[in-house]
Amino acid sequence: MLENLVMFNNEMVVMDQEKKIEQFQYKAEMKQLLNLIIHSLYTHPEVFLRELVSNSSDALNKIRFMKLTNEQVLSPEEELKITISIEPENGFFSIEDTGIGMTHEDLVERIGTVASSGTLEYIKNLKDAEKADNQLIGKFGVGFYSIFMVTDEVTIETRHADLNSIAYKWTSQGEDSYSVEPIEKENRGTKISFKLKDEYKYIADKFQIKQILNKYSNFVDFPIYIENEKVNVVEALWHKKEADLVKEEVSEFYKFISNDYFPPLDYLKLDIEGTINFKALLFIPENAPQNLFQERDRKTLHLYSSKVFINDDCQELLPDYLSFIKGVIDTEDLPLNVSREVTQNSPVIHKIADIIKSRILSWLEKMANDDNEKYEKFYREFGSLFKTGTNSDYMNKKRIVDLLRYESSNTKAGEFTTLNKYTSVLDTKQEHIYYLTGPNREQVERNPNLEYFKKNDIEVLYLTDPVDVFTVPYFGDYEGKSFKSIEKADIKIENNEESQVDEEAKTDLLAYFKTILGDKVEDVVESKRLVESPVTLVVGAEGMDPQMEKMMQYMEKNYTLSKRILEVNINHKIIKNLSEIYNKDKDDPRLKNAIEQLFDSALLLEGYLKNPADFVTRMNDFIMKATEN
Ligand code: ADP
């Protein structure tokens, strides 16, 4: 035997020249991955069947599509189907499809290699095996290897649909290597065969397989045969009339297309006829993914043209802020030989997208009206992303804004109000919709700037979602009222309480504050908004929202905070005391200490205190004096 070592795609290949068998080593990462997949990733070994069926279904979709675009294909008359064969006595199992088949490159680059680089790390960090079963597989292109849970050796025989393709046999024991060799195979498609390990032999049984298919692969678009018996019903659920849809069936369909474990929160069936015709079945998931804002990867609604799957990555179908919606769209108005590029620029797609967008908004509006509990569930899960629509979908801004929910000084914790509610009870004198930003309700409620509003029963919205500072200030007017942060210095406050400190003493004291604090503040002024607190910090009329600044600081280490205006509550007992001391002896050291302490406390409340050491030293000093006998 003549053995040569050749480099192929950076992998070491041993080549048997006579038989043309190539031997490939798995890369290190792949080996670890295989080990994890086989031993810890899946809790339900039978999911291997779902993975194989779903790969076959993809391959069949591809050939159906290829045939539409009039390309010449191998065995054009062949029925598009999946065939499962078993030998119950010895556990032999095979699954064959008449799909697009694989080239040599597919076998090496797609089957023999992990698709995305972060996969191994990701899988290593997975703890919840249940989750892995249901969400992870497929997403990371490792589904095929689930087969090694139930067998020790796999053979793939495949021939690509190109007329002059060569057929190959791929064999692996899933440990460190696999081999590829040319074979004779007349028809296009792929056959995967293996012998089930003893403990999984029971799967080689018609009834078992039917049950597994029923659980995982109910909606495969192609007939599946076991030993000549067709075992699935192929139907395009979205072609049914709304009244004929059965909830359980719709739920199962949702799980099938979304890889979700839970049923959807709600669904919407559309049957649009007119200048544009399409049918759609859309879903809102029950739960948001962890990375809601990055989730917009490549996948979106499944696009069909007259029941033929076209793609599931046509980004034009949904705007980003609605990208959490899952579902299917089927239209007769796309040319059948539509290509990926065509879907991107197609006026048909853009019209469909406009209609879908508007229908989704109506759906949410109706839900908010009829079933507030469900709507709030949706909002808590997807609200953050949904809100960003106010920045991008100018045409529908008012509709989106009306669907937003906020906590406020008038709601209980965890309860929402709407802008409509807020403005409908407003006294005509109030020009603004007031808001206050902060990381959570507790902190917002501790903000001294709220005191006046609480005392006078003026509602203030609590904006606690980081997205709020990037959206609310840009809403413009709502029902003729503009949005205003109550942390701004230029807020109009009518406070008729008489100051009990005379004007001159007041001016002198404020000037003294300024001398002590120097360039740490932009200004020191008398406050009208404080009730219980002696001082507070506010932002100049043109200044940035403090919560926004915090975010800037977070994103940019060297970001310097803008200076604040210190507002002083002249009627507060502490301030009155200071005024008295000041009048007696301007050089009393207690004055300077107290002013610095008040300023630092205000910083501390807002989370800006940089130097706690001085603060604590002064504080200890005060305690010392307060506790002296
Ligand atoms: P994924 O399907 O998530 O990409 P898999 O490991 O299941 O990951 O499959 C890897 C790739 O191998 C597929 O993307 C496809 O290109 C190819 N493949 C697998 N099974 C088949 C099949 N039956 N017919 C054609 N190609 C297949």
PDB file of C-alpha atoms in Angstrom, residues 141-344:
ATOM      1  CA  GLY A 141     -24.108  23.655  13.392  1.00  0.00           C
ATOM      2  CA  VAL A 142     -23.282  20.618  15.523  1.00  0.00           C
ATOM      3  CA  GLY A 143     -26.546  18.773  15.059  1.00  0.00           C
ATOM      4  CA  PHE A 144     -25.195  16.025  12.857  1.00  0.00           C
ATOM      5  CA  TYR A 145     -22.804  14.828  15.550  1.00  0.00           C
ATOM      6  CA  SER A 146     -25.644  14.095  17.974  1.00  0.00           C
ATOM      7  CA  ILE A 147     -25.745  10.816  16.089  1.00  0.00           C
ATOM      8  CA  PHE A 148     -22.655   9.657  17.996  1.00  0.00           C
ATOM      9  CA  MET A 149     -24.729   9.465  21.153  1.00  0.00           C
ATOM     10  CA  VAL A 150     -26.453   6.397  19.797  1.00  0.00           C
ATOM     11  CA  THR A 151     -23.799   4.776  17.643  1.00  0.00           C
ATOM     12  CA  ASP A 152     -20.056   4.195  17.384  1.00  0.00           C
ATOM     13  CA  GLU A 153     -19.640   4.481  13.668  1.00  0.00           C
ATOM     14  CA  VAL A 154     -21.418   6.408  10.935  1.00  0.00           C
ATOM     15  CA  THR A 155     -21.339   6.167   7.161  1.00  0.00           C
ATOM     16  CA  ILE A 156     -22.571   8.876   4.838  1.00  0.00           C
ATOM     17  CA  GLU A 157     -23.045   8.113   1.170  1.00  0.00           C
ATOM     18  CA  THR A 158     -23.836  11.181  -0.820  1.00  0.00           C
ATOM     19  CA  ARG A 159     -23.926  12.640  -4.273  1.00  0.00           C
ATOM     20  CA  HIS A 160     -24.447  16.287  -5.065  1.00  0.00           C
ATOM     21  CA  ALA A 161     -27.202  17.361  -7.487  1.00  0.00           C
ATOM     22  CA  ASP A 162     -24.763  18.788 -10.035  1.00  0.00           C
ATOM     23  CA  LEU A 163     -24.916  16.737 -13.214  1.00  0.00           C
ATOM     24  CA  ASN A 164     -21.221  15.917 -13.220  1.00  0.00           C
ATOM     25  CA  SER A 165     -20.788  15.424  -9.490  1.00  0.00           C
ATOM     26  CA  ILE A 166     -18.807  12.579  -7.930  1.00  0.00           C
ATOM     27  CA  ALA A 167     -20.370  10.474  -5.177  1.00  0.00           C
ATOM     28  CA  TYR A 168     -18.504   9.961  -1.896  1.00  0.00           C
ATOM     29  CA  LYS A 169     -18.550   7.786   1.144  1.00  0.00           C
ATOM     30  CA  TRP A 170     -17.661   9.428   4.461  1.00  0.00           C
ATOM     31  CA  THR A 171     -16.967   7.268   7.488  1.00  0.00           C
ATOM     32  CA  SER A 172     -16.138   8.138  11.053  1.00  0.00           C
ATOM     33  CA  GLN A 173     -16.052   6.671  14.515  1.00  0.00           C
ATOM     34  CA  GLY A 174     -16.459  10.141  15.923  1.00  0.00           C
ATOM     35  CA  GLU A 175     -13.174   9.987  17.802  1.00  0.00           C
ATOM     36  CA  ASP A 176     -10.228  11.521  16.056  1.00  0.00           C
ATOM     37  CA  SER A 177     -10.598  11.007  12.377  1.00  0.00           C
ATOM     38  CA  TYR A 178     -12.824  10.438   9.422  1.00  0.00           C
ATOM     39  CA  SER A 179     -12.260   9.164   5.913  1.00  0.00           C
ATOM     40  CA  VAL A 180     -13.618  10.114   2.521  1.00  0.00           C
ATOM     41  CA  GLU A 181     -13.546   7.998  -0.610  1.00  0.00           C
ATOM     42  CA  PRO A 182     -15.227   8.159  -4.027  1.00  0.00           C
ATOM     43  CA  ILE A 183     -17.981   5.619  -4.656  1.00  0.00           C
ATOM     44  CA  GLU A 184     -20.521   4.747  -7.326  1.00  0.00           C
ATOM     45  CA  LYS A 185     -23.973   6.248  -6.698  1.00  0.00           C
ATOM     46  CA  GLU A 186     -26.457   6.916  -9.420  1.00  0.00           C
ATOM     47  CA  ASN A 187     -28.938   9.313  -7.856  1.00  0.00           C
ATOM     48  CA  ARG A 188     -28.451  12.558  -6.038  1.00  0.00           C
ATOM     49  CA  GLY A 189     -29.018  12.793  -2.295  1.00  0.00           C
ATOM     50  CA  THR A 190     -27.641  11.528   0.979  1.00  0.00           C
ATOM     51  CA  LYS A 191     -27.888   8.307   2.916  1.00  0.00           C
ATOM     52  CA  ILE A 192     -26.689   8.085   6.485  1.00  0.00           C
ATOM     53  CA  SER A 193     -26.327   4.598   7.969  1.00  0.00           C
ATOM     54  CA  PHE A 194     -25.204   3.269  11.315  1.00  0.00           C
ATOM     55  CA  LYS A 195     -25.768   0.509  13.840  1.00  0.00           C
ATOM     56  CA  LEU A 196     -27.430   1.580  17.088  1.00  0.00           C
ATOM     57  CA  LYS A 197     -25.533   0.839  20.302  1.00  0.00           C
ATOM     58  CA  ASP A 198     -27.162  -1.958  22.262  1.00  0.00           C
ATOM     59  CA  GLU A 199     -28.841   0.330  24.753  1.00  0.00           C
ATOM     60  CA  TYR A 200     -30.463   2.289  21.905  1.00  0.00           C
ATOM     61  CA  LYS A 201     -31.494  -0.644  19.793  1.00  0.00           C
ATOM     62  CA  TYR A 202     -35.092  -0.064  20.840  1.00  0.00           C
ATOM     63  CA  ILE A 203     -35.150   2.988  18.569  1.00  0.00           C
ATOM     64  CA  ALA A 204     -34.982   0.745  15.493  1.00  0.00           C
ATOM     65  CA  ASP A 205     -38.706   0.233  15.719  1.00  0.00           C
ATOM     66  CA  LYS A 206     -41.399   1.701  13.540  1.00  0.00           C
ATOM     67  CA  PHE A 207     -43.644   2.704  16.419  1.00  0.00           C
ATOM     68  CA  GLN A 208     -40.773   4.343  18.330  1.00  0.00           C
ATOM     69  CA  ILE A 209     -39.677   6.294  15.300  1.00  0.00           C
ATOM     70  CA  LYS A 210     -43.209   7.482  14.609  1.00  0.00           C
ATOM     71  CA  GLN A 211     -43.447   8.752  18.153  1.00  0.00           C
ATOM     72  CA  ILE A 212     -40.147  10.582  17.942  1.00  0.00           C
ATOM     73  CA  LEU A 213     -41.083  12.143  14.623  1.00  0.00           C
ATOM     74  CA  ASN A 214     -44.409  13.126  16.030  1.00  0.00           C
ATOM     75  CA  LYS A 215     -42.720  14.892  18.885  1.00  0.00           C
ATOM     76  CA  TYR A 216     -39.969  16.664  17.022  1.00  0.00           C
ATOM     77  CA  SER A 217     -40.564  16.713  13.315  1.00  0.00           C
ATOM     78  CA  ASN A 218     -44.265  17.081  12.791  1.00  0.00           C
ATOM     79  CA  PHE A 219     -44.034  19.918  10.364  1.00  0.00           C
ATOM     80  CA  VAL A 220     -41.437  18.685   7.975  1.00  0.00           C
ATOM     81  CA  ASP A 221     -42.518  19.755   4.539  1.00  0.00           C
ATOM     82  CA  PHE A 222     -41.668  16.489   2.809  1.00  0.00           C
ATOM     83  CA  PRO A 223     -43.073  12.992   3.101  1.00  0.00           C
ATOM     84  CA  ILE A 224     -41.213  10.685   5.457  1.00  0.00           C
ATOM     85  CA  TYR A 225     -41.443   6.958   4.746  1.00  0.00           C
ATOM     86  CA  ILE A 226     -40.596   4.107   7.067  1.00  0.00           C
ATOM     87  CA  GLU A 227     -40.420   0.838   5.168  1.00  0.00           C
ATOM     88  CA  ASN A 228     -42.701   2.196   2.397  1.00  0.00           C
ATOM     89  CA  GLU A 229     -45.291   3.638   4.756  1.00  0.00           C
ATOM     90  CA  LYS A 230     -45.728   7.374   4.722  1.00  0.00           C
ATOM     91  CA  VAL A 231     -45.800   8.421   8.370  1.00  0.00           C
ATOM     92  CA  ASN A 232     -46.285  12.178   8.394  1.00  0.00           C
ATOM     93  CA  VAL A 233     -48.941  14.544   7.171  1.00  0.00           C
ATOM     94  CA  VAL A 234     -47.421  17.258   5.083  1.00  0.00           C
ATOM     95  CA  GLU A 235     -49.451  20.386   5.344  1.00  0.00           C
ATOM     96  CA  ALA A 236     -48.785  24.062   5.244  1.00  0.00           C
ATOM     97  CA  LEU A 237     -50.531  25.147   8.418  1.00  0.00           C
ATOM     98  CA  TRP A 238     -50.531  28.778   7.352  1.00  0.00           C
ATOM     99  CA  HIS A 239     -52.789  27.915   4.425  1.00  0.00           C
ATOM    100  CA  LYS A 240     -55.541  26.843   6.782  1.00  0.00           C
ATOM    101  CA  LYS A 241     -58.334  29.231   7.650  1.00  0.00           C
ATOM    102  CA  GLU A 242     -57.938  30.904  11.001  1.00  0.00           C
ATOM    103  CA  ALA A 243     -61.055  29.206  12.352  1.00  0.00           C
ATOM    104  CA  ASP A 244     -59.624  25.791  11.489  1.00  0.00           C
ATOM    105  CA  LEU A 245     -56.401  26.276  13.383  1.00  0.00           C
ATOM    106  CA  VAL A 246     -56.110  24.188  16.517  1.00  0.00           C
ATOM    107  CA  LYS A 247     -54.175  25.845  19.323  1.00  0.00           C
ATOM    108  CA  GLU A 248     -52.033  22.818  20.188  1.00  0.00           C
ATOM    109  CA  GLU A 249     -51.098  22.313  16.574  1.00  0.00           C
ATOM    110  CA  VAL A 250     -50.161  25.958  16.204  1.00  0.00           C
ATOM    111  CA  SER A 251     -48.023  25.720  19.353  1.00  0.00           C
ATOM    112  CA  GLU A 252     -46.214  22.678  18.053  1.00  0.00           C
ATOM    113  CA  PHE A 253     -45.623  24.399  14.762  1.00  0.00           C
ATOM    114  CA  TYR A 254     -44.186  27.390  16.579  1.00  0.00           C
ATOM    115  CA  LYS A 255     -41.816  25.168  18.544  1.00  0.00           C
ATOM    116  CA  PHE A 256     -40.780  23.490  15.325  1.00  0.00           C
ATOM    117  CA  ILE A 257     -39.856  26.670  13.482  1.00  0.00           C
ATOM    118  CA  SER A 258     -38.382  28.564  16.428  1.00  0.00           C
ATOM    119  CA  ASN A 259     -36.508  25.838  18.306  1.00  0.00           C
ATOM    120  CA  ASP A 260     -38.319  27.076  21.390  1.00  0.00           C
ATOM    121  CA  TYR A 261     -39.292  24.791  24.214  1.00  0.00           C
ATOM    122  CA  PHE A 262     -42.293  26.797  25.356  1.00  0.00           C
ATOM    123  CA  PRO A 263     -45.499  27.544  23.485  1.00  0.00           C
ATOM    124  CA  PRO A 264     -45.784  31.064  22.095  1.00  0.00           C
ATOM    125  CA  LEU A 265     -47.326  33.911  24.071  1.00  0.00           C
ATOM    126  CA  ASP A 266     -49.687  34.644  21.199  1.00  0.00           C
ATOM    127  CA  TYR A 267     -50.073  34.157  17.466  1.00  0.00           C
ATOM    128  CA  LEU A 268     -51.540  36.045  14.550  1.00  0.00           C
ATOM    129  CA  LYS A 269     -52.887  34.572  11.329  1.00  0.00           C
ATOM    130  CA  LEU A 270     -52.932  36.855   8.298  1.00  0.00           C
ATOM    131  CA  ASP A 271     -54.683  36.327   4.985  1.00  0.00           C
ATOM    132  CA  ILE A 272     -53.993  39.340   2.850  1.00  0.00           C
ATOM    133  CA  GLU A 273     -55.649  39.703  -0.521  1.00  0.00           C
ATOM    134  CA  GLY A 274     -55.530  42.698  -2.807  1.00  0.00           C
ATOM    135  CA  THR A 275     -52.710  44.285  -4.738  1.00  0.00           C
ATOM    136  CA  ILE A 276     -50.394  42.094  -2.694  1.00  0.00           C
ATOM    137  CA  ASN A 277     -51.338  38.601  -1.624  1.00  0.00           C
ATOM    138  CA  PHE A 278     -49.806  36.646   1.168  1.00  0.00           C
ATOM    139  CA  LYS A 279     -50.558  34.411   4.093  1.00  0.00           C
ATOM    140  CA  ALA A 280     -48.685  34.531   7.343  1.00  0.00           C
ATOM    141  CA  LEU A 281     -48.581  32.918  10.738  1.00  0.00           C
ATOM    142  CA  LEU A 282     -46.732  35.099  13.219  1.00  0.00           C
ATOM    143  CA  PHE A 283     -45.704  34.454  16.811  1.00  0.00           C
ATOM    144  CA  ILE A 284     -44.611  36.343  19.880  1.00  0.00           C
ATOM    145  CA  PRO A 285     -42.452  34.043  21.998  1.00  0.00           C
ATOM    146  CA  GLU A 286     -43.246  33.620  25.673  1.00  0.00           C
ATOM    147  CA  ASN A 287     -39.725  34.547  26.712  1.00  0.00           C
ATOM    148  CA  ALA A 288     -37.120  36.910  25.343  1.00  0.00           C
ATOM    149  CA  PRO A 289     -33.714  35.441  24.536  1.00  0.00           C
ATOM    150  CA  GLN A 290     -30.905  36.490  26.842  1.00  0.00           C
ATOM    151  CA  ASN A 291     -29.250  38.601  24.209  1.00  0.00           C
ATOM    152  CA  LEU A 292     -32.338  40.315  22.908  1.00  0.00           C
ATOM    153  CA  PHE A 293     -30.411  43.079  21.208  1.00  0.00           C
ATOM    154  CA  GLN A 294     -27.899  40.817  19.493  1.00  0.00           C
ATOM    155  CA  GLU A 295     -30.396  38.136  18.641  1.00  0.00           C
ATOM    156  CA  ARG A 296     -30.888  39.754  15.274  1.00  0.00           C
ATOM    157  CA  ASP A 297     -28.392  37.400  13.720  1.00  0.00           C
ATOM    158  CA  ARG A 298     -29.289  36.107  10.341  1.00  0.00           C
ATOM    159  CA  LYS A 299     -32.588  34.412  11.025  1.00  0.00           C
ATOM    160  CA  THR A 300     -35.964  36.019  10.681  1.00  0.00           C
ATOM    161  CA  LEU A 301     -39.378  35.021   9.334  1.00  0.00           C
ATOM    162  CA  HIS A 302     -39.460  31.965   7.108  1.00  0.00           C
ATOM    163  CA  LEU A 303     -40.274  33.137   3.621  1.00  0.00           C
ATOM    164  CA  TYR A 304     -42.182  30.840   1.272  1.00  0.00           C
ATOM    165  CA  SER A 305     -43.243  31.367  -2.292  1.00  0.00           C
ATOM    166  CA  SER A 306     -46.374  29.309  -3.045  1.00  0.00           C
ATOM    167  CA  LYS A 307     -45.539  26.799  -0.287  1.00  0.00           C
ATOM    168  CA  VAL A 308     -41.914  26.504  -1.393  1.00  0.00           C
ATOM    169  CA  PHE A 309     -39.405  27.515   1.229  1.00  0.00           C
ATOM    170  CA  ILE A 310     -37.219  30.373  -0.029  1.00  0.00           C
ATOM    171  CA  ASN A 311     -35.185  31.532   2.945  1.00  0.00           C
ATOM    172  CA  ASP A 312     -35.264  32.459   6.603  1.00  0.00           C
ATOM    173  CA  ASP A 313     -32.787  35.302   6.579  1.00  0.00           C
ATOM    174  CA  CYS A 314     -34.526  37.994   4.577  1.00  0.00           C
ATOM    175  CA  GLN A 315     -33.823  40.931   6.892  1.00  0.00           C
ATOM    176  CA  GLU A 316     -36.140  43.217   4.970  1.00  0.00           C
ATOM    177  CA  LEU A 317     -39.235  41.459   6.260  1.00  0.00           C
ATOM    178  CA  LEU A 318     -39.114  42.863   9.781  1.00  0.00           C
ATOM    179  CA  PRO A 319     -37.649  46.043  11.217  1.00  0.00           C
ATOM    180  CA  ASP A 320     -35.091  45.557  14.010  1.00  0.00           C
ATOM    181  CA  TYR A 321     -37.462  46.629  16.736  1.00  0.00           C
ATOM    182  CA  LEU A 322     -39.857  43.819  15.817  1.00  0.00           C
ATOM    183  CA  SER A 323     -37.169  41.228  15.184  1.00  0.00           C
ATOM    184  CA  PHE A 324     -38.378  39.135  18.125  1.00  0.00           C
ATOM    185  CA  ILE A 325     -41.372  38.032  16.035  1.00  0.00           C
ATOM    186  CA  LYS A 326     -41.153  34.501  14.636  1.00  0.00           C
ATOM    187  CA  GLY A 327     -43.214  32.931  11.917  1.00  0.00           C
ATOM    188  CA  VAL A 328     -43.875  32.136   8.297  1.00  0.00           C
ATOM    189  CA  ILE A 329     -44.877  34.249   5.323  1.00  0.00           C
ATOM    190  CA  ASP A 330     -46.050  32.736   2.082  1.00  0.00           C
ATOM    191  CA  THR A 331     -46.749  34.784  -1.034  1.00  0.00           C
ATOM    192  CA  GLU A 332     -47.705  34.040  -4.606  1.00  0.00           C
ATOM    193  CA  ASP A 333     -46.476  37.421  -5.722  1.00  0.00           C
ATOM    194  CA  LEU A 334     -42.783  36.647  -5.789  1.00  0.00           C
ATOM    195  CA  PRO A 335     -41.424  35.174  -8.991  1.00  0.00           C
ATOM    196  CA  LEU A 336     -40.800  31.502  -8.378  1.00  0.00           C
ATOM    197  CA  ASN A 337     -37.172  31.673  -9.328  1.00  0.00           C
ATOM    198  CA  VAL A 338     -36.565  34.377  -6.784  1.00  0.00           C
ATOM    199  CA  SER A 339     -32.981  34.603  -5.579  1.00  0.00           C
ATOM    200  CA  ARG A 340     -31.570  35.885  -2.328  1.00  0.00           C
ATOM    201  CA  GLU A 341     -30.535  39.173  -3.915  1.00  0.00           C
ATOM    202  CA  VAL A 342     -33.956  39.582  -5.458  1.00  0.00           C
ATOM    203  CA  THR A 343     -35.728  39.172  -2.129  1.00  0.00           C
ATOM    204  CA  GLN A 344     -33.570  41.931  -0.689  1.00  0.00           C
TER     205      GLN A 344
END
